[in-house]
PDB file of C-alpha atoms in Angstrom:
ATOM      1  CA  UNK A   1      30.147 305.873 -96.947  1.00 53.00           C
ATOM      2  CA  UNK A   2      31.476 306.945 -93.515  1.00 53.00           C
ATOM      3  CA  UNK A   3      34.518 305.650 -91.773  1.00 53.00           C
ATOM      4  CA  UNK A   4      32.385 303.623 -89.026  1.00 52.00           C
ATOM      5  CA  UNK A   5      30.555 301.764 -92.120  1.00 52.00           C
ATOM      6  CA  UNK A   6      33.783 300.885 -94.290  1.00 51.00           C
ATOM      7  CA  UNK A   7      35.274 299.180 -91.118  1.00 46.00           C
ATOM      8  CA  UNK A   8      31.796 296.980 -90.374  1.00 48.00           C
ATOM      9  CA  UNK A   9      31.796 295.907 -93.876  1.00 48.00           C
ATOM     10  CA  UNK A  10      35.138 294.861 -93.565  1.00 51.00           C
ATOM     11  CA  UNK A  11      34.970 292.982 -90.557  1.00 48.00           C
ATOM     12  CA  UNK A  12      31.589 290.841 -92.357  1.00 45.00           C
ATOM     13  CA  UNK A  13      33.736 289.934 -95.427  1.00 50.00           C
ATOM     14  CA  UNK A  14      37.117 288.919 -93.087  1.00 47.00           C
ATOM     15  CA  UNK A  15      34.499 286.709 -90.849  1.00 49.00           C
ATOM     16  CA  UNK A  16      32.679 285.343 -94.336  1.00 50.00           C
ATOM     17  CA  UNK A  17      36.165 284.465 -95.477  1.00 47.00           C
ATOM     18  CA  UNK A  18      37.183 282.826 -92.290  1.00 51.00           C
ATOM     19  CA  UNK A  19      33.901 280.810 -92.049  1.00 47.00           C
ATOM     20  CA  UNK A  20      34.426 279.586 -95.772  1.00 47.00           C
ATOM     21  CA  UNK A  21      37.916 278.189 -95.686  1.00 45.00           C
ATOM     22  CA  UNK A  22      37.339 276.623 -91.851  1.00 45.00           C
ATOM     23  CA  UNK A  23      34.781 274.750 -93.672  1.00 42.00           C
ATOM     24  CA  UNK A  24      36.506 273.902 -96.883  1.00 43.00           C
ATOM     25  CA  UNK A  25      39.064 272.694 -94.360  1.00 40.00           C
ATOM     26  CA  UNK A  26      36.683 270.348 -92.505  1.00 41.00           C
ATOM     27  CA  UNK A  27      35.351 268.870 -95.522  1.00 39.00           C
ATOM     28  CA  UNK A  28      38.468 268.103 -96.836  1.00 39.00           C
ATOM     29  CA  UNK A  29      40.003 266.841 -93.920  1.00 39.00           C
ATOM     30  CA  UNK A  30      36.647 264.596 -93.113  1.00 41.00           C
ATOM     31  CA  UNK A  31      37.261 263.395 -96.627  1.00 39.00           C
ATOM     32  CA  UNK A  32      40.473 261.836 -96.039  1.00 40.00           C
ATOM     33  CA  UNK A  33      39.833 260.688 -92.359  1.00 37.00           C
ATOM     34  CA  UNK A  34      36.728 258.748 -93.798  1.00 42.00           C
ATOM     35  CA  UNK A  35      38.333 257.423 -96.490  1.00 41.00           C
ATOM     36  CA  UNK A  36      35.799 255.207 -98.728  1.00 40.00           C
ATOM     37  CA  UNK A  37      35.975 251.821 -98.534  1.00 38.00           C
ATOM     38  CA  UNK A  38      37.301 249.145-100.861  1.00 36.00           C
ATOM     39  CA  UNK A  39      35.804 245.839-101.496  1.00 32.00           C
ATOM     40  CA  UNK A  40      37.609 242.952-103.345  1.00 37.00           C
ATOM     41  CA  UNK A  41      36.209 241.554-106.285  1.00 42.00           C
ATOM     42  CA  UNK A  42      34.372 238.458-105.468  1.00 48.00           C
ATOM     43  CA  UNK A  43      33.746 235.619-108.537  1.00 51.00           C
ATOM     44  CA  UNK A  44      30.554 236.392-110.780  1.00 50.00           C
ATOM     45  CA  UNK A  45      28.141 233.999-111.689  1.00 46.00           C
ATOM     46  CA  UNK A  46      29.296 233.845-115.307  1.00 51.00           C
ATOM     47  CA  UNK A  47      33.269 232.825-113.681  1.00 53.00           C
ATOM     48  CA  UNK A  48      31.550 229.578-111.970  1.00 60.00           C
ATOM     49  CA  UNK A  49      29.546 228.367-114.931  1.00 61.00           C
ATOM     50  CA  UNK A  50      31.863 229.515-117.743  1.00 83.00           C
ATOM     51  CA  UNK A  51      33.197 227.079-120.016  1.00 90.00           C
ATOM     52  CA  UNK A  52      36.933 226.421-118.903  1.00 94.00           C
ATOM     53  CA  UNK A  53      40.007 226.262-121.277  1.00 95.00           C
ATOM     54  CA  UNK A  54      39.905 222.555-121.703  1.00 96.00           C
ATOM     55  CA  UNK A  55      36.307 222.478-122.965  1.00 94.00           C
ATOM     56  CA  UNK A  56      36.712 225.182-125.581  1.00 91.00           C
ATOM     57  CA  UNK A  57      36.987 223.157-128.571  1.00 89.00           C
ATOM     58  CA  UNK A  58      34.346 219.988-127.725  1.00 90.00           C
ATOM     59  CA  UNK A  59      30.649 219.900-127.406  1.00 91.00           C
ATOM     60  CA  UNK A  60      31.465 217.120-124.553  1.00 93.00           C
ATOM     61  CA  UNK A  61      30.517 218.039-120.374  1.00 95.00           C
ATOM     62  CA  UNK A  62      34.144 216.778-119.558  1.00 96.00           C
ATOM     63  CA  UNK A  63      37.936 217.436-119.791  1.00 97.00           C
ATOM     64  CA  UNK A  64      40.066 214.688-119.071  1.00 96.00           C
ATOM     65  CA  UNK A  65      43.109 216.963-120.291  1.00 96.00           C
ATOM     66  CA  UNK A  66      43.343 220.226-118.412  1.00 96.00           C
ATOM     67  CA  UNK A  67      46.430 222.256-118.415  1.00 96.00           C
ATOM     68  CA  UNK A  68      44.867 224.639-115.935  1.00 96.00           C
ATOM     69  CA  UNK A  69      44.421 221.989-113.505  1.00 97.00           C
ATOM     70  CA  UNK A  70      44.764 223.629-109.808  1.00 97.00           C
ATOM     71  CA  UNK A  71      46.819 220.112-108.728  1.00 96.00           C
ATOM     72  CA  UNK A  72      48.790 221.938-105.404  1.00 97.00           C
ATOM     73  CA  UNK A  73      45.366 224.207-104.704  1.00 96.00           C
ATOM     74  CA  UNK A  74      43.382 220.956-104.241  1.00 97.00           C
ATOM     75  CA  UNK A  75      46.381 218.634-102.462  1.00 97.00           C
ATOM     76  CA  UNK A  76      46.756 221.430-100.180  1.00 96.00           C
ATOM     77  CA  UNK A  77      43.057 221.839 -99.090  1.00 97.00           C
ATOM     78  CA  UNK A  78      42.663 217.803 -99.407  1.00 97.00           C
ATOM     79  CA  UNK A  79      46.196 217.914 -96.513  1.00 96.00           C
ATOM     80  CA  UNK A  80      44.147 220.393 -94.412  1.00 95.00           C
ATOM     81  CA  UNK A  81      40.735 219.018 -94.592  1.00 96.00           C
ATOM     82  CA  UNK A  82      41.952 215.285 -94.794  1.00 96.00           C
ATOM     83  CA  UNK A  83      39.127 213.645 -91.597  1.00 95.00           C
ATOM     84  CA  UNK A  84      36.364 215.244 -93.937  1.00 95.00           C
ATOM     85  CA  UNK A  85      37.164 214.771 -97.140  1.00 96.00           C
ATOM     86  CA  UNK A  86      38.369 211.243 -96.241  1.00 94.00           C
ATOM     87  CA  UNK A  87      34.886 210.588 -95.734  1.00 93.00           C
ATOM     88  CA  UNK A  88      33.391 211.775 -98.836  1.00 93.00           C
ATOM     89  CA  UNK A  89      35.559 209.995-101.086  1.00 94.00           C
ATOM     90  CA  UNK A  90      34.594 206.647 -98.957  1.00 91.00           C
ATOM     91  CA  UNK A  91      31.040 207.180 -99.853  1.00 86.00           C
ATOM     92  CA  UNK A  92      31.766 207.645-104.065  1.00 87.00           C
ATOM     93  CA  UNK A  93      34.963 205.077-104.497  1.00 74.00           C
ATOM     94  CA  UNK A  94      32.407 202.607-104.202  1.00 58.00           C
ATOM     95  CA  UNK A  95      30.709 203.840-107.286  1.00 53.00           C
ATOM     96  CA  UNK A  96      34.094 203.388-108.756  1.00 50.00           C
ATOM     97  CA  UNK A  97      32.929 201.879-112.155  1.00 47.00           C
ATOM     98  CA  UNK A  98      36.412 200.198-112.961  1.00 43.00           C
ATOM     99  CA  UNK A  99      36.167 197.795-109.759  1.00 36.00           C
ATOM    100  CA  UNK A 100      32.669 196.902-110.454  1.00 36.00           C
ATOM    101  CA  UNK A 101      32.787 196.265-113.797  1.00 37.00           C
ATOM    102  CA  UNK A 102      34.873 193.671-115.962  1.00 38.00           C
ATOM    103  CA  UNK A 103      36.550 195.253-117.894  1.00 37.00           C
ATOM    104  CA  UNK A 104      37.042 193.121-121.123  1.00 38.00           C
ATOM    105  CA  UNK A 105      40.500 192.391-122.599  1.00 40.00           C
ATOM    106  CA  UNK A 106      39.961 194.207-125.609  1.00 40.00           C
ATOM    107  CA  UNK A 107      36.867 196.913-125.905  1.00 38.00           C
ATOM    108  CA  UNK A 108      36.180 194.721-129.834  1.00 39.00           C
ATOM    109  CA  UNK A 109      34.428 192.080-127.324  1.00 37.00           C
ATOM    110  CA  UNK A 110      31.532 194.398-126.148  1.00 40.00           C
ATOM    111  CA  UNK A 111      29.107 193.746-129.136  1.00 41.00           C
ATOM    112  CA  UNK A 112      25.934 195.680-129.590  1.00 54.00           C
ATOM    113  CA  UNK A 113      23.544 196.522-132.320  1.00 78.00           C
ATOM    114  CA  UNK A 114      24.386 200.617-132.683  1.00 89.00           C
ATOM    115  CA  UNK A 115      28.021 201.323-132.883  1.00 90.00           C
ATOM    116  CA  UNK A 116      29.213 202.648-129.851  1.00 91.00           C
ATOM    117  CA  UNK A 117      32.837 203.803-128.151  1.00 92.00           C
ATOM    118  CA  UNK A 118      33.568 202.549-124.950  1.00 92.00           C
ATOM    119  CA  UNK A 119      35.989 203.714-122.542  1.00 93.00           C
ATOM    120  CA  UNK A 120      37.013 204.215-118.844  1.00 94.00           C
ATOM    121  CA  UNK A 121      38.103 207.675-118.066  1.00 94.00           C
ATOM    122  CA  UNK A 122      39.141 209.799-114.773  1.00 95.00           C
ATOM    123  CA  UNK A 123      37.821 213.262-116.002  1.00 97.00           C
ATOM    124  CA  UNK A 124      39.485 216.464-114.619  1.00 98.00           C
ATOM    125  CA  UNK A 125      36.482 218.789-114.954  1.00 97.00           C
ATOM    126  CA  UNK A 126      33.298 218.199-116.045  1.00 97.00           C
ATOM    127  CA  UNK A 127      29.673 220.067-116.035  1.00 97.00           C
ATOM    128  CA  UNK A 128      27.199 218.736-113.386  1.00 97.00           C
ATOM    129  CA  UNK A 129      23.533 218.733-114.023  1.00 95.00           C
ATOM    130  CA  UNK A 130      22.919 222.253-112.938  1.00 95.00           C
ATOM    131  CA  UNK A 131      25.217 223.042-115.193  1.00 94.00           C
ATOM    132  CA  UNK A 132      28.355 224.159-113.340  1.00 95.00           C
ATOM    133  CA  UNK A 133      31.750 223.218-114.474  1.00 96.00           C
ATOM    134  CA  UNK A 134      33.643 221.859-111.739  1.00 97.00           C
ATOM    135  CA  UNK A 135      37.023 220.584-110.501  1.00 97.00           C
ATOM    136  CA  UNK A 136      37.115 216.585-110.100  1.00 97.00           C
ATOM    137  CA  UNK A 137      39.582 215.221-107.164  1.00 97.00           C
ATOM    138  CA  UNK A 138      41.689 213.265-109.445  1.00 96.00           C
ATOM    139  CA  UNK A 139      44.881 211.844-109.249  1.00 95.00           C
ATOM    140  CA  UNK A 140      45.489 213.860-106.011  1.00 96.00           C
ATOM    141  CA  UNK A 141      48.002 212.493-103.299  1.00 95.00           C
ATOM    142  CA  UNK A 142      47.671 213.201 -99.676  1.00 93.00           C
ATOM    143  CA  UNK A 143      48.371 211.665 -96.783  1.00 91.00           C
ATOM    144  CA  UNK A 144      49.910 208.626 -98.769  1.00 91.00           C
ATOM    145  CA  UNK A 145      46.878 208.113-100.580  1.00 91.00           C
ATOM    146  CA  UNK A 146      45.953 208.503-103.767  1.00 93.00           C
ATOM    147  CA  UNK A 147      42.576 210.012-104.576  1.00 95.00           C
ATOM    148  CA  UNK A 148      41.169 208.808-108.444  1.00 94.00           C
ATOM    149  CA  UNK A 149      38.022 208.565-109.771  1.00 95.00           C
ATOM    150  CA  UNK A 150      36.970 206.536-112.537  1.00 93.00           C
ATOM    151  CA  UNK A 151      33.836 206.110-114.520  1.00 92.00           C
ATOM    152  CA  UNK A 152      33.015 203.877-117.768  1.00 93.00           C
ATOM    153  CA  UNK A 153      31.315 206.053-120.702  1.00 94.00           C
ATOM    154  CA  UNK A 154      29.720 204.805-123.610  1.00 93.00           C
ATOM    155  CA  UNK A 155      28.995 207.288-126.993  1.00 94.00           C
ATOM    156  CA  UNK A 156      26.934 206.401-130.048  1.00 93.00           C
ATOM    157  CA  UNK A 157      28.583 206.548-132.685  1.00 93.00           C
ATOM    158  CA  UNK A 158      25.638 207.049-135.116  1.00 89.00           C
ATOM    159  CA  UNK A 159      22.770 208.410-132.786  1.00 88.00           C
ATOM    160  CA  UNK A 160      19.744 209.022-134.384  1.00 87.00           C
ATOM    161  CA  UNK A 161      20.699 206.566-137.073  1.00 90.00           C
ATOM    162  CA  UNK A 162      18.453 203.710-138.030  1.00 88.00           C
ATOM    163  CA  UNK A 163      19.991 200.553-136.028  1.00 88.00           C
ATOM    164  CA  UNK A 164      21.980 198.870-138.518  1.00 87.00           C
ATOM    165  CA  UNK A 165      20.649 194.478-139.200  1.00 78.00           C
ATOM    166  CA  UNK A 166      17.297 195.676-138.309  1.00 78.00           C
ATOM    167  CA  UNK A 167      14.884 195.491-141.187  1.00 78.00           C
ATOM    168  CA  UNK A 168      13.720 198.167-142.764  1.00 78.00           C
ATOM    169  CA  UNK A 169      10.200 197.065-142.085  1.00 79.00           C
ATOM    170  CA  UNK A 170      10.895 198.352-138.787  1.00 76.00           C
ATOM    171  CA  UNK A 171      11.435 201.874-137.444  1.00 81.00           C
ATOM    172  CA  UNK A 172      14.816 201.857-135.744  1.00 84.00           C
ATOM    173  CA  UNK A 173      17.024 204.379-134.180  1.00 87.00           C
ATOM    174  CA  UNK A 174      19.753 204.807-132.172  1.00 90.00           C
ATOM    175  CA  UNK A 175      19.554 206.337-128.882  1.00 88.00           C
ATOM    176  CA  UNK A 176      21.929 207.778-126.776  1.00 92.00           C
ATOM    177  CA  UNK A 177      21.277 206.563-123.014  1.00 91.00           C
ATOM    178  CA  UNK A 178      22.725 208.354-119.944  1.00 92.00           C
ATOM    179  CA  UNK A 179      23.496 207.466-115.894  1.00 91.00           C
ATOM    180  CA  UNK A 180      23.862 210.057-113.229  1.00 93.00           C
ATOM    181  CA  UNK A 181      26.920 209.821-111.571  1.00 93.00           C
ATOM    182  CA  UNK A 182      27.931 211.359-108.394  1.00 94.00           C
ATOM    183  CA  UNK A 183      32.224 212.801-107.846  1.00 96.00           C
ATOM    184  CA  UNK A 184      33.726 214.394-105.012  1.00 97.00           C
ATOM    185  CA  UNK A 185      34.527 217.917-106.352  1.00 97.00           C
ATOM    186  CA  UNK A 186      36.971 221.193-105.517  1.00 97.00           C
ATOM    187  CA  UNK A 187      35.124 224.134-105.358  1.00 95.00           C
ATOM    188  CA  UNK A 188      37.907 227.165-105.090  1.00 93.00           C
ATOM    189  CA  UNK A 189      35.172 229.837-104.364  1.00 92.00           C
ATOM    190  CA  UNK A 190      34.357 228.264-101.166  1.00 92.00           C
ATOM    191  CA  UNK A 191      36.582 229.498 -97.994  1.00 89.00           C
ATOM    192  CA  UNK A 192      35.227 227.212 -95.520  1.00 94.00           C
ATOM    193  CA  UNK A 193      34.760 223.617 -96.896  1.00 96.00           C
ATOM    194  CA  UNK A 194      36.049 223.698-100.269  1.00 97.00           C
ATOM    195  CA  UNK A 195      34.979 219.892-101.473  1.00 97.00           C
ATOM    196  CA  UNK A 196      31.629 218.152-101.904  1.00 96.00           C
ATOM    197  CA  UNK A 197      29.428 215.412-103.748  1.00 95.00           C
ATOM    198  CA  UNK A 198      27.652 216.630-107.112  1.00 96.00           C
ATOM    199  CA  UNK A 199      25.669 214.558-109.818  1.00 95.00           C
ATOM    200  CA  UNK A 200      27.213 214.692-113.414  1.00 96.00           C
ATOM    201  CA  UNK A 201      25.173 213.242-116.514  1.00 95.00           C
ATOM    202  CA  UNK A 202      27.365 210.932-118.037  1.00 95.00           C
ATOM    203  CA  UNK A 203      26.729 208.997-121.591  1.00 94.00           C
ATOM    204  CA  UNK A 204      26.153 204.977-120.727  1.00 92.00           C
ATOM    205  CA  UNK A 205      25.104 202.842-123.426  1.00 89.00           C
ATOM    206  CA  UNK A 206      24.036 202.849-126.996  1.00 90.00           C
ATOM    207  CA  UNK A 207      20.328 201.027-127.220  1.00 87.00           C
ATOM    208  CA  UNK A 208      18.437 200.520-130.642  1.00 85.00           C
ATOM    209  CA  UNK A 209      14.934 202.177-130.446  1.00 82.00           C
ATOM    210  CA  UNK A 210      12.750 200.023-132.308  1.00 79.00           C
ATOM    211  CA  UNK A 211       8.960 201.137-133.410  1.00 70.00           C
ATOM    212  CA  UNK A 212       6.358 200.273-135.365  1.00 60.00           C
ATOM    213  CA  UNK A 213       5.702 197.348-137.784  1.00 58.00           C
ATOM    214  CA  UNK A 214       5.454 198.985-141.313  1.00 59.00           C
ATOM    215  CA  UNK A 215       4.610 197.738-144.926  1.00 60.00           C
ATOM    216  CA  UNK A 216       5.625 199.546-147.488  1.00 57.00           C
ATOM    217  CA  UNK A 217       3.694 199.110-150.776  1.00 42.00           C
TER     218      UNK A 217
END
């Protein structure tokens, strides 16, 4: 290999070499002036239908205990949203079961034929009828008011029981009975409006099912 030859292919590899690291360089420096973005993590589907804390150990669709209770979350959006959600609660305090129903002196006077349980409860959470667990506006001050919401709930005690002083000539059973009942509700997952009205599927009375006239022989 003559002189003139060495020096060309020297000149090809320095240019080659030149051309490789001024586009290493530009990659890398594209890479961190384009930096990828980052999202936040937004709530699944599983974190607004999940069974909260308070639920954990009952097969009931409400919590009237909740130590997780978001009390300042929901006083502070009630504060800053108080003309709206004013407004909603006007439309379910109506509904409030405590006004519109007398509420006996002892529960021992409300006699029917299944045992039942009756009480009058202001649930914290409970599962609506698409079966969301949500946050109930109760016991929440604002604006020198207090926001409560109370609903009367009545459980068989022996559903799907034969009715007890029915004879056994008769079919009887014991049937659970349910009312739909609507509750203004925090939902923390919304940024804009964070309250609404939602039906829940509460337990209402205890009736005895009666069937058939049988004889045995």
């Amino acid at each position: 290999m003559n002189m003139r030859s060495a020096i060309f292919l020297s000149l090809v590899a320095v240019t080659m070499a030149d051309t490789t690291a001024h586009v290493s360089s530009h990659v890398s420096y594209g890479a961190s002036y384009h930096p990828r973005p980052s999202y936040h993590s937004q709530p699944s589907y599983e974190t607004h239908t999940a069974v909260p804390a308070c639920a954990k150990n009952t097969t009931k669709t409400w919590c009237l205990e909740d130590a997780e209770y978001p009390t300042y979350e929901v006083r502070h959006a009630v504060d800053y949203h108080f003309s709206k959600v004013i407004d909603l609660y006007a439309d379910v305090a109506e509904l409030n079961t405590e006004l519109s129903v007398e509420r006996p002196n002892t529960l021992e006077e409300e006699t029917y034929l299944c045992p039942s349980e009756t009480v009058y409860v202001k649930p914290l959470r409970a599962q609506n009828t698409e079966g969301k667990w949500r946050v109930i506006v109760n016991n929440i001050e604002a604006h020198y008011q207090t926001f409560t919401q109370t609903t009367r709930i009545e459980e068989c005690l022996t559903s799907g029981d034969a009715c007890p002083l029915v004879p056994d000539c008769y079919e009887s059973k014991c049937l659970q009975k349910s009312i739909y009942h609507r509750f203004l509700v925090y939902d923390p997952y919304d940024q804009y409006f964070p309250f609404a009205i939602e039906t829940f599927k509460l337990p209402a009375s205890c009736a005895c099912l009666l069937g058939a006239y049988t004889i045995d022989h």
